[in-house]
Amino acid sequence: MTHAQRFRDVYEECYPRVLAYATSLVGRQIGEDITSETFTVAWRRVRDIPHPALPWLLGVARNLVRELHRRDAHQYVLAAEEAQRISSGAQTDVGDIAAEVTDRHNALQALASLPEADRELLALIAWHGLSAKEAAQVLDCTTATLTVRLYRARRRLEKALEAAPLSEAASTPPVEASYPTHHEGAPA
């Protein structure tokens, strides 16, 4: 396999996940730039790319984000873009939708209250689907250390979720959505 083919294979396999990771760290626009730079580094170091490539690439992206923050003197931001779409026409219970929105809001609030290291670790495991071993490679620590950190981060997240105030929307009983019906004498 040529170096160009190896790079092409790695790019096609890993690009979406590297972009998602970078976007979760710095937002969509800068995430795209970080992803491009990550693959520029990968091209220059194609001989050094291990199997599997994803943890290595996420480590490169992470280092580029750190470098960006040092250079720009900005505070590190973990901002996961979430595109919420309710596309199912089957859900007509307004109370269920309100509860879902409230639950999501409370979860994001609890996550935002955690230390930066906890947010990054939970994002790698839960949102980006990495194994403990892969996440340890990204964070440059042992799998054992990562496992302990993950356990502690999950406990802190549980406590933050328990402390989340129950909003009025979540405590309101469900309201059935009503739709106009055709009545005799009314235009169809």
mmCIF file of C-alpha atoms in Angstrom:
data_model
loop_
_atom_site.group_PDB
_atom_site.id
_atom_site.type_symbol
_atom_site.label_atom_id
_atom_site.label_comp_id
_atom_site.label_asym_id
_atom_site.label_seq_id
_atom_site.Cartn_x
_atom_site.Cartn_y
_atom_site.Cartn_z
ATOM 1 C CA MET A 1 0.000 0.000 0.000
ATOM 2 C CA THR A 2 1.370 3.388 -0.966
ATOM 3 C CA HIS A 3 1.549 6.275 1.464
ATOM 4 C CA ALA A 4 -1.068 8.119 -0.567
ATOM 5 C CA GLN A 5 -3.454 5.158 -0.353
ATOM 6 C CA ARG A 6 -2.830 4.779 3.399
ATOM 7 C CA PHE A 7 -3.594 8.466 3.895
ATOM 8 C CA ARG A 8 -6.724 8.263 1.719
ATOM 9 C CA ASP A 9 -7.987 5.262 3.708
ATOM 10 C CA VAL A 10 -7.338 6.971 7.052
ATOM 11 C CA TYR A 11 -8.961 10.182 5.831
ATOM 12 C CA GLU A 12 -12.093 8.463 4.557
ATOM 13 C CA GLU A 13 -12.447 6.366 7.706
ATOM 14 C CA CYS A 14 -11.680 9.008 10.322
ATOM 15 C CA TYR A 15 -12.591 12.440 8.937
ATOM 16 C CA PRO A 16 -16.184 12.557 10.274
ATOM 17 C CA ARG A 17 -15.139 11.553 13.790
ATOM 18 C CA VAL A 18 -12.163 13.929 13.891
ATOM 19 C CA LEU A 19 -14.450 16.750 12.728
ATOM 20 C CA ALA A 20 -17.037 15.864 15.381
ATOM 21 C CA TYR A 21 -14.362 15.823 18.083
ATOM 22 C CA ALA A 22 -12.798 19.119 16.999
ATOM 23 C CA THR A 23 -16.240 20.701 16.697
ATOM 24 C CA SER A 24 -17.125 19.593 20.216
ATOM 25 C CA LEU A 25 -14.038 21.373 21.493
ATOM 26 C CA VAL A 26 -14.128 24.663 19.597
ATOM 27 C CA GLY A 27 -17.334 24.932 17.574
ATOM 28 C CA ARG A 28 -18.054 24.202 13.934
ATOM 29 C CA GLN A 29 -16.059 26.863 12.096
ATOM 30 C CA ILE A 30 -12.817 26.517 14.042
ATOM 31 C CA GLY A 31 -13.403 22.757 14.308
ATOM 32 C CA GLU A 32 -13.254 22.527 10.519
ATOM 33 C CA ASP A 33 -9.926 24.398 10.544
ATOM 34 C CA ILE A 34 -8.540 22.144 13.281
ATOM 35 C CA THR A 35 -9.649 19.068 11.333
ATOM 36 C CA SER A 36 -7.931 20.324 8.178
ATOM 37 C CA GLU A 37 -4.738 21.000 10.097
ATOM 38 C CA THR A 38 -4.972 17.569 11.753
ATOM 39 C CA PHE A 39 -5.015 15.877 8.368
ATOM 40 C CA THR A 40 -2.194 18.129 7.153
ATOM 41 C CA VAL A 41 -0.110 16.804 10.040
ATOM 42 C CA ALA A 42 -1.244 13.269 9.189
ATOM 43 C CA TRP A 43 -0.140 13.714 5.575
ATOM 44 C CA ARG A 44 3.290 14.959 6.663
ATOM 45 C CA ARG A 45 3.635 12.092 9.130
ATOM 46 C CA VAL A 46 1.812 9.369 7.192
ATOM 47 C CA ARG A 47 4.557 6.870 8.085
ATOM 48 C CA ASP A 48 3.954 7.500 11.803
ATOM 49 C CA ILE A 49 0.190 6.932 11.785
ATOM 50 C CA PRO A 50 -0.490 3.880 13.968
ATOM 51 C CA HIS A 51 -3.238 1.297 13.634
ATOM 52 C CA PRO A 52 -5.924 2.220 14.632
ATOM 53 C CA ALA A 53 -5.429 5.797 13.444
ATOM 54 C CA LEU A 54 -8.361 7.492 15.194
ATOM 55 C CA PRO A 55 -6.884 7.884 18.701
ATOM 56 C CA TRP A 56 -3.673 9.281 17.208
ATOM 57 C CA LEU A 57 -5.618 11.739 15.042
ATOM 58 C CA LEU A 58 -7.760 12.866 17.981
ATOM 59 C CA GLY A 59 -4.565 13.406 19.969
ATOM 60 C CA VAL A 60 -3.209 15.587 17.151
ATOM 61 C CA ALA A 61 -6.485 17.539 17.041
ATOM 62 C CA ARG A 62 -6.429 17.956 20.806
ATOM 63 C CA ASN A 63 -2.871 19.285 20.704
ATOM 64 C CA LEU A 64 -3.780 21.711 17.918
ATOM 65 C CA VAL A 65 -6.677 23.018 19.988
ATOM 66 C CA ARG A 66 -4.362 23.495 22.971
ATOM 67 C CA GLU A 67 -1.901 25.334 20.748
ATOM 68 C CA LEU A 68 -4.701 27.520 19.413
ATOM 69 C CA HIS A 69 -5.777 28.467 22.923
ATOM 70 C CA ARG A 70 -2.237 29.243 24.003
ATOM 71 C CA ARG A 71 -1.628 31.346 20.893
ATOM 72 C CA ASP A 72 -4.906 33.237 21.118
ATOM 73 C CA ALA A 73 -4.940 33.348 24.934
ATOM 74 C CA HIS A 74 -8.578 32.277 24.939
ATOM 75 C CA GLN A 75 -10.161 30.193 27.619
ATOM 76 C CA TYR A 76 -10.665 26.583 26.584
ATOM 77 C CA VAL A 77 -14.270 26.028 25.538
ATOM 78 C CA LEU A 78 -16.044 22.716 25.301
ATOM 79 C CA ALA A 79 -19.034 23.488 23.134
ATOM 80 C CA ALA A 80 -20.844 20.514 21.709
ATOM 81 C CA GLU A 81 -23.105 21.542 18.880
ATOM 82 C CA GLU A 82 -26.336 19.763 19.240
ATOM 83 C CA ALA A 83 -28.823 19.788 16.396
ATOM 84 C CA GLN A 84 -32.138 18.892 17.936
ATOM 85 C CA ARG A 85 -34.794 17.873 15.478
ATOM 86 C CA ILE A 86 -38.059 16.328 16.296
ATOM 87 C CA SER A 87 -38.833 14.770 12.974
ATOM 88 C CA SER A 88 -41.251 12.119 14.099
ATOM 89 C CA GLY A 89 -44.841 13.045 13.424
ATOM 90 C CA ALA A 90 -45.902 10.378 15.911
ATOM 91 C CA GLN A 91 -45.165 12.578 18.922
ATOM 92 C CA THR A 92 -48.159 14.778 19.595
ATOM 93 C CA ASP A 93 -47.969 14.960 23.374
ATOM 94 C CA VAL A 94 -46.783 18.488 24.158
ATOM 95 C CA GLY A 95 -45.985 17.443 27.736
ATOM 96 C CA ASP A 96 -43.618 14.729 26.497
ATOM 97 C CA ILE A 97 -41.847 17.192 24.231
ATOM 98 C CA ALA A 98 -41.541 19.736 27.050
ATOM 99 C CA ALA A 99 -40.176 17.080 29.405
ATOM 100 C CA GLU A 100 -37.664 15.964 26.767
ATOM 101 C CA VAL A 101 -36.464 19.535 26.232
ATOM 102 C CA THR A 102 -36.237 20.074 29.986
ATOM 103 C CA ASP A 103 -34.315 16.826 30.487
ATOM 104 C CA ARG A 104 -31.886 17.767 27.723
ATOM 105 C CA HIS A 105 -31.462 21.268 29.179
ATOM 106 C CA ASN A 106 -30.806 19.860 32.665
ATOM 107 C CA ALA A 107 -28.292 17.348 31.277
ATOM 108 C CA LEU A 108 -26.408 20.043 29.366
ATOM 109 C CA GLN A 109 -26.470 22.310 32.416
ATOM 110 C CA ALA A 110 -25.106 19.512 34.610
ATOM 111 C CA LEU A 111 -22.406 18.752 32.062
ATOM 112 C CA ALA A 112 -21.446 22.426 31.804
ATOM 113 C CA SER A 113 -21.043 22.589 35.590
ATOM 114 C CA LEU A 114 -18.322 19.925 35.526
ATOM 115 C CA PRO A 115 -14.612 20.684 35.343
ATOM 116 C CA GLU A 116 -13.163 20.928 31.837
ATOM 117 C CA ALA A 117 -11.257 17.638 32.189
ATOM 118 C CA ASP A 118 -14.456 15.767 33.117
ATOM 119 C CA ARG A 119 -16.358 17.258 30.175
ATOM 120 C CA GLU A 120 -13.631 16.296 27.730
ATOM 121 C CA LEU A 121 -13.378 12.754 29.075
ATOM 122 C CA LEU A 122 -17.138 12.182 29.039
ATOM 123 C CA ALA A 123 -17.354 13.603 25.509
ATOM 124 C CA LEU A 124 -14.656 11.243 24.238
ATOM 125 C CA ILE A 125 -16.423 8.208 25.681
ATOM 126 C CA ALA A 126 -20.104 9.080 25.308
ATOM 127 C CA TRP A 127 -20.288 11.366 22.287
ATOM 128 C CA HIS A 128 -17.346 10.197 20.237
ATOM 129 C CA GLY A 129 -17.685 6.514 21.117
ATOM 130 C CA LEU A 130 -14.061 5.854 21.993
ATOM 131 C CA SER A 131 -13.052 2.908 24.116
ATOM 132 C CA ALA A 132 -11.211 3.534 27.381
ATOM 133 C CA LYS A 133 -7.964 2.499 25.700
ATOM 134 C CA GLU A 134 -8.505 4.896 22.779
ATOM 135 C CA ALA A 135 -9.517 7.781 25.055
ATOM 136 C CA ALA A 136 -6.419 7.141 27.173
ATOM 137 C CA GLN A 137 -4.292 7.533 24.047
ATOM 138 C CA VAL A 138 -5.988 10.830 23.210
ATOM 139 C CA LEU A 139 -5.519 12.134 26.764
ATOM 140 C CA ASP A 140 -1.984 10.741 27.005
ATOM 141 C CA CYS A 141 -2.543 8.667 30.136
ATOM 142 C CA THR A 142 -2.765 4.988 31.021
ATOM 143 C CA THR A 143 -5.992 3.064 30.601
ATOM 144 C CA ALA A 144 -6.081 2.460 34.362
ATOM 145 C CA THR A 145 -5.780 6.178 35.083
ATOM 146 C CA LEU A 146 -8.464 6.949 32.537
ATOM 147 C CA THR A 147 -10.808 4.357 34.039
ATOM 148 C CA VAL A 148 -10.492 5.968 37.476
ATOM 149 C CA ARG A 149 -10.995 9.456 36.025
ATOM 150 C CA LEU A 150 -14.025 8.243 34.081
ATOM 151 C CA TYR A 151 -15.570 6.690 37.192
ATOM 152 C CA ARG A 152 -15.088 9.950 39.111
ATOM 153 C CA ALA A 153 -16.388 12.082 36.238
ATOM 154 C CA ARG A 154 -19.517 9.950 35.988
ATOM 155 C CA ARG A 155 -20.130 10.261 39.737
ATOM 156 C CA ARG A 156 -19.746 14.046 39.543
ATOM 157 C CA LEU A 157 -22.160 14.124 36.602
ATOM 158 C CA GLU A 158 -24.693 12.035 38.550
ATOM 159 C CA LYS A 159 -24.467 14.442 41.497
ATOM 160 C CA ALA A 160 -24.860 17.431 39.184
ATOM 161 C CA LEU A 161 -27.926 15.835 37.587
ATOM 162 C CA GLU A 162 -29.444 15.116 40.996
ATOM 163 C CA ALA A 163 -28.848 18.734 41.998
ATOM 164 C CA ALA A 164 -30.501 20.074 38.830
ATOM 165 C CA PRO A 165 -33.668 21.955 39.730
ATOM 166 C CA LEU A 166 -36.894 20.449 38.519
ATOM 167 C CA SER A 167 -38.255 23.047 36.163
ATOM 168 C CA GLU A 168 -41.890 23.986 35.858
ATOM 169 C CA ALA A 169 -42.106 22.347 32.425
ATOM 170 C CA ALA A 170 -41.018 18.990 33.802
ATOM 171 C CA SER A 171 -43.503 19.108 36.666
ATOM 172 C CA THR A 172 -46.467 20.138 34.527
ATOM 173 C CA PRO A 173 -48.775 17.279 33.590
ATOM 174 C CA PRO A 174 -48.827 16.369 29.898
ATOM 175 C CA VAL A 175 -51.161 18.349 27.696
ATOM 176 C CA GLU A 176 -52.600 16.577 24.689
ATOM 177 C CA ALA A 177 -52.191 18.473 21.448
ATOM 178 C CA SER A 178 -55.489 19.224 19.826
ATOM 179 C CA TYR A 179 -56.059 19.567 16.140
ATOM 180 C CA PRO A 180 -59.058 21.149 14.427
ATOM 181 C CA THR A 181 -61.556 18.687 13.067
ATOM 182 C CA HIS A 182 -63.883 19.018 10.127
ATOM 183 C CA HIS A 183 -67.394 20.130 11.136
ATOM 184 C CA GLU A 184 -70.513 19.960 8.992
ATOM 185 C CA GLY A 185 -71.122 23.199 7.195
ATOM 186 C CA ALA A 186 -67.472 24.220 7.442
ATOM 187 C CA PRO A 187 -65.412 24.405 4.265
ATOM 188 C CA ALA A 188 -63.275 21.303 3.773
#
